[in-house]
Every structure is written in structure tokens, then in C-alpha cells.
Amino acid sequence: MSHRSRLSGFIIDCETGDMRSAATFWGQALGLRVGEHEVEGGAEYVGLQDTPMGLHAALQKVSHPSRIHLDIEADDQDAEAVRLEALGARRIGWVKRWWVMEAPTGHRFCIVKMNNPDQGPPPTVWG
């Protein structure tokens, strides 16, 4: 059975107590408007708006060292995890609603649920 996936966007993981200042910096650095500060079940996010190609971009408060990670959206997250494992990635764990993965290069990324497959660039069909 086939599934679809594509780059969804990027998350700027921030180990900071001042999310507003972090969002101001990244918004100005990237030429994007800073969105609302949101708290969801203990997690804190600040969205960045007006991104190119409708990519999702946000800052996320984290307790690990700051880094940037990509999100790949898929209509079948488990099938996408299997596909990426075949390429050398490994699953780190299931968190809330997504797989945290690690590339062979050591970079972390997430596989999130595809919400709007008919919006933005067409997803790649696998399988």
C-alpha cells in the first residue's frame, strides 16, 4: 500500500526562558511575522507567519540544547518511519502525535500527520 509524504516545515528548538525574545530574533532574522505564544499541555510554541511555500515554522521551548529540526508530514506516519528506517534513520520514540527520528548523520527530525494534502506542493507518493 502506498503512502504520501513531504517536507512540512521546521521547528526551532529553544532552550530558553524567554520565548518572546527568541521569537523576535528569529522572526527578524528570517523576515517573518511572529505569531501568538501558545501553551499546549505543558509545551510552549510561538509560530512564525508568512513563510515561503506555506511551510510550517515555529519555535518550541525545550529542555535539551537548542537546535533546529525538520518536520516531514505523512498520511501514514508508520509507513513513512519504515521507509526512512530503510534509508538508515532510526526511531527515537513516539511523542504526543509524532515520531521523533534520527538521520544517519545524527540530525533529529519528526514525522507528523499530514493535515492538508491538497494544499501546498504535491506530496511524493511512495510504494
PDB file of C-alpha atoms in Angstrom:
ATOM      1  CA  MET A   1       0.000   0.000   0.000  1.00  0.00           C
ATOM      2  CA  SER A   2       1.343   3.423  -0.891  1.00  0.00           C
ATOM      3  CA  HIS A   3       1.600   6.499   1.281  1.00  0.00           C
ATOM      4  CA  ARG A   4       2.477  10.153   0.723  1.00  0.00           C
ATOM      5  CA  SER A   5       4.907  12.499   2.456  1.00  0.00           C
ATOM      6  CA  ARG A   6       6.601  15.872   2.036  1.00  0.00           C
ATOM      7  CA  LEU A   7       8.570  18.473   3.931  1.00  0.00           C
ATOM      8  CA  SER A   8       6.152  20.187   6.286  1.00  0.00           C
ATOM      9  CA  GLY A   9       8.423  22.805   7.823  1.00  0.00           C
ATOM     10  CA  PHE A  10      10.949  23.380  10.535  1.00  0.00           C
ATOM     11  CA  ILE A  11      10.915  23.844  14.277  1.00  0.00           C
ATOM     12  CA  ILE A  12      13.446  25.969  16.122  1.00  0.00           C
ATOM     13  CA  ASP A  13      14.006  24.209  19.457  1.00  0.00           C
ATOM     14  CA  CYS A  14      14.881  26.841  22.079  1.00  0.00           C
ATOM     15  CA  GLU A  15      16.358  26.077  25.467  1.00  0.00           C
ATOM     16  CA  THR A  16      15.416  29.466  26.895  1.00  0.00           C
ATOM     17  CA  GLY A  17      13.221  31.106  29.491  1.00  0.00           C
ATOM     18  CA  ASP A  18      12.373  33.981  27.134  1.00  0.00           C
ATOM     19  CA  MET A  19      10.435  32.619  24.173  1.00  0.00           C
ATOM     20  CA  ARG A  20       9.248  36.088  23.122  1.00  0.00           C
ATOM     21  CA  SER A  21      12.834  37.360  22.681  1.00  0.00           C
ATOM     22  CA  ALA A  22      13.800  34.191  20.824  1.00  0.00           C
ATOM     23  CA  ALA A  23      10.794  34.588  18.505  1.00  0.00           C
ATOM     24  CA  THR A  24      11.597  38.254  17.923  1.00  0.00           C
ATOM     25  CA  PHE A  25      15.157  37.374  16.907  1.00  0.00           C
ATOM     26  CA  TRP A  26      14.159  34.539  14.548  1.00  0.00           C
ATOM     27  CA  GLY A  27      11.263  36.485  13.077  1.00  0.00           C
ATOM     28  CA  GLN A  28      13.547  39.400  12.247  1.00  0.00           C
ATOM     29  CA  ALA A  29      16.366  37.125  11.056  1.00  0.00           C
ATOM     30  CA  LEU A  30      14.035  35.263   8.660  1.00  0.00           C
ATOM     31  CA  GLY A  31      11.820  38.207   7.717  1.00  0.00           C
ATOM     32  CA  LEU A  32       8.709  36.540   9.182  1.00  0.00           C
ATOM     33  CA  ARG A  33       5.954  37.864  11.427  1.00  0.00           C
ATOM     34  CA  VAL A  34       5.846  36.496  14.967  1.00  0.00           C
ATOM     35  CA  GLY A  35       2.586  34.747  15.821  1.00  0.00           C
ATOM     36  CA  GLU A  36       0.885  34.022  19.098  1.00  0.00           C
ATOM     37  CA  HIS A  37       2.561  32.423  22.115  1.00  0.00           C
ATOM     38  CA  GLU A  38       0.743  29.138  22.736  1.00  0.00           C
ATOM     39  CA  VAL A  39       0.907  26.686  25.627  1.00  0.00           C
ATOM     40  CA  GLU A  40      -0.369  23.185  24.830  1.00  0.00           C
ATOM     41  CA  GLY A  41      -0.245  20.557  27.558  1.00  0.00           C
ATOM     42  CA  GLY A  42       2.906  21.965  29.112  1.00  0.00           C
ATOM     43  CA  ALA A  43       4.601  22.589  25.741  1.00  0.00           C
ATOM     44  CA  GLU A  44       5.267  26.162  24.606  1.00  0.00           C
ATOM     45  CA  TYR A  45       5.288  27.331  20.997  1.00  0.00           C
ATOM     46  CA  VAL A  46       5.482  30.597  19.084  1.00  0.00           C
ATOM     47  CA  GLY A  47       4.561  30.404  15.414  1.00  0.00           C
ATOM     48  CA  LEU A  48       6.273  32.300  12.617  1.00  0.00           C
ATOM     49  CA  GLN A  49       3.925  33.531   9.902  1.00  0.00           C
ATOM     50  CA  ASP A  50       4.138  34.387   6.186  1.00  0.00           C
ATOM     51  CA  THR A  51       6.572  31.560   5.422  1.00  0.00           C
ATOM     52  CA  PRO A  52       7.546  30.712   1.837  1.00  0.00           C
ATOM     53  CA  MET A  53       5.508  27.933   0.173  1.00  0.00           C
ATOM     54  CA  GLY A  54       3.253  27.707   3.226  1.00  0.00           C
ATOM     55  CA  LEU A  55       5.857  25.828   5.275  1.00  0.00           C
ATOM     56  CA  HIS A  56       5.095  25.496   8.973  1.00  0.00           C
ATOM     57  CA  ALA A  57       7.687  27.313  11.103  1.00  0.00           C
ATOM     58  CA  ALA A  58       7.621  27.663  14.868  1.00  0.00           C
ATOM     59  CA  LEU A  59       9.766  27.982  17.946  1.00  0.00           C
ATOM     60  CA  GLN A  60       9.359  25.314  20.621  1.00  0.00           C
ATOM     61  CA  LYS A  61      10.590  25.609  24.212  1.00  0.00           C
ATOM     62  CA  VAL A  62      12.730  22.562  25.046  1.00  0.00           C
ATOM     63  CA  SER A  63      14.891  21.281  27.887  1.00  0.00           C
ATOM     64  CA  HIS A  64      17.619  19.868  25.607  1.00  0.00           C
ATOM     65  CA  PRO A  65      20.246  22.024  23.850  1.00  0.00           C
ATOM     66  CA  SER A  66      18.854  24.392  21.225  1.00  0.00           C
ATOM     67  CA  ARG A  67      18.770  23.121  17.632  1.00  0.00           C
ATOM     68  CA  ILE A  68      16.628  23.242  14.516  1.00  0.00           C
ATOM     69  CA  HIS A  69      14.781  20.193  13.265  1.00  0.00           C
ATOM     70  CA  LEU A  70      12.691  19.420  10.196  1.00  0.00           C
ATOM     71  CA  ASP A  71       9.169  18.045  10.166  1.00  0.00           C
ATOM     72  CA  ILE A  72       8.099  15.622   7.449  1.00  0.00           C
ATOM     73  CA  GLU A  73       4.348  15.174   7.159  1.00  0.00           C
ATOM     74  CA  ALA A  74       2.881  11.861   6.042  1.00  0.00           C
ATOM     75  CA  ASP A  75      -0.588  10.429   5.579  1.00  0.00           C
ATOM     76  CA  ASP A  76       0.743   7.181   7.136  1.00  0.00           C
ATOM     77  CA  GLN A  77       3.320   8.031   9.796  1.00  0.00           C
ATOM     78  CA  ASP A  78       4.255   4.410  10.487  1.00  0.00           C
ATOM     79  CA  ALA A  79       4.834   3.633   6.793  1.00  0.00           C
ATOM     80  CA  GLU A  80       6.988   6.743   6.492  1.00  0.00           C
ATOM     81  CA  ALA A  81       9.022   5.694   9.543  1.00  0.00           C
ATOM     82  CA  VAL A  82       9.606   2.265   7.961  1.00  0.00           C
ATOM     83  CA  ARG A  83      10.642   3.901   4.647  1.00  0.00           C
ATOM     84  CA  LEU A  84      13.110   6.182   6.413  1.00  0.00           C
ATOM     85  CA  GLU A  85      14.492   3.340   8.546  1.00  0.00           C
ATOM     86  CA  ALA A  86      15.282   1.512   5.297  1.00  0.00           C
ATOM     87  CA  LEU A  87      17.377   4.560   4.352  1.00  0.00           C
ATOM     88  CA  GLY A  88      19.302   4.377   7.650  1.00  0.00           C
ATOM     89  CA  ALA A  89      17.242   6.508  10.038  1.00  0.00           C
ATOM     90  CA  ARG A  90      16.211   5.198  13.429  1.00  0.00           C
ATOM     91  CA  ARG A  91      13.174   5.798  15.598  1.00  0.00           C
ATOM     92  CA  ILE A  92      13.876   7.645  18.818  1.00  0.00           C
ATOM     93  CA  GLY A  93      10.306   7.495  20.101  1.00  0.00           C
ATOM     94  CA  TRP A  94       6.646   8.385  19.759  1.00  0.00           C
ATOM     95  CA  VAL A  95       5.898  11.784  21.337  1.00  0.00           C
ATOM     96  CA  LYS A  96       2.295  13.024  21.596  1.00  0.00           C
ATOM     97  CA  ARG A  97       1.273  12.675  17.910  1.00  0.00           C
ATOM     98  CA  TRP A  98       4.531  12.210  16.004  1.00  0.00           C
ATOM     99  CA  TRP A  99       7.594  10.015  15.547  1.00  0.00           C
ATOM    100  CA  VAL A 100      10.927  11.521  16.574  1.00  0.00           C
ATOM    101  CA  MET A 101      13.562  10.128  14.235  1.00  0.00           C
ATOM    102  CA  GLU A 102      17.324  10.400  13.884  1.00  0.00           C
ATOM    103  CA  ALA A 103      19.056  10.504  10.498  1.00  0.00           C
ATOM    104  CA  PRO A 104      22.298   8.571   9.932  1.00  0.00           C
ATOM    105  CA  THR A 105      24.009  11.980  10.201  1.00  0.00           C
ATOM    106  CA  GLY A 106      22.734  12.407  13.786  1.00  0.00           C
ATOM    107  CA  HIS A 107      20.136  15.075  12.935  1.00  0.00           C
ATOM    108  CA  ARG A 108      16.774  14.736  14.648  1.00  0.00           C
ATOM    109  CA  PHE A 109      13.531  15.216  12.735  1.00  0.00           C
ATOM    110  CA  CYS A 110       9.854  14.402  13.227  1.00  0.00           C
ATOM    111  CA  ILE A 111       7.208  12.625  11.191  1.00  0.00           C
ATOM    112  CA  VAL A 112       3.924  14.445  11.747  1.00  0.00           C
ATOM    113  CA  LYS A 113       0.414  13.719  10.487  1.00  0.00           C
ATOM    114  CA  MET A 114      -0.419  15.247   7.094  1.00  0.00           C
ATOM    115  CA  ASN A 115      -3.313  17.654   7.619  1.00  0.00           C
ATOM    116  CA  ASN A 116      -3.916  19.297   4.236  1.00  0.00           C
ATOM    117  CA  PRO A 117      -2.581  17.105   1.412  1.00  0.00           C
ATOM    118  CA  ASP A 118      -4.303  19.216  -1.250  1.00  0.00           C
ATOM    119  CA  GLN A 119      -2.652  22.464  -0.132  1.00  0.00           C
ATOM    120  CA  GLY A 120       0.927  23.431  -0.930  1.00  0.00           C
ATOM    121  CA  PRO A 121       3.317  21.419  -3.066  1.00  0.00           C
ATOM    122  CA  PRO A 122       2.110  17.940  -4.001  1.00  0.00           C
ATOM    123  CA  PRO A 123       3.392  15.201  -1.697  1.00  0.00           C
ATOM    124  CA  THR A 124       5.581  12.420  -3.025  1.00  0.00           C
ATOM    125  CA  VAL A 125       3.819   9.067  -3.389  1.00  0.00           C
ATOM    126  CA  TRP A 126       5.877   6.151  -2.031  1.00  0.00           C
ATOM    127  CA  GLY A 127       5.367   2.433  -2.557  1.00  0.00           C
TER     128      GLY A 127
END
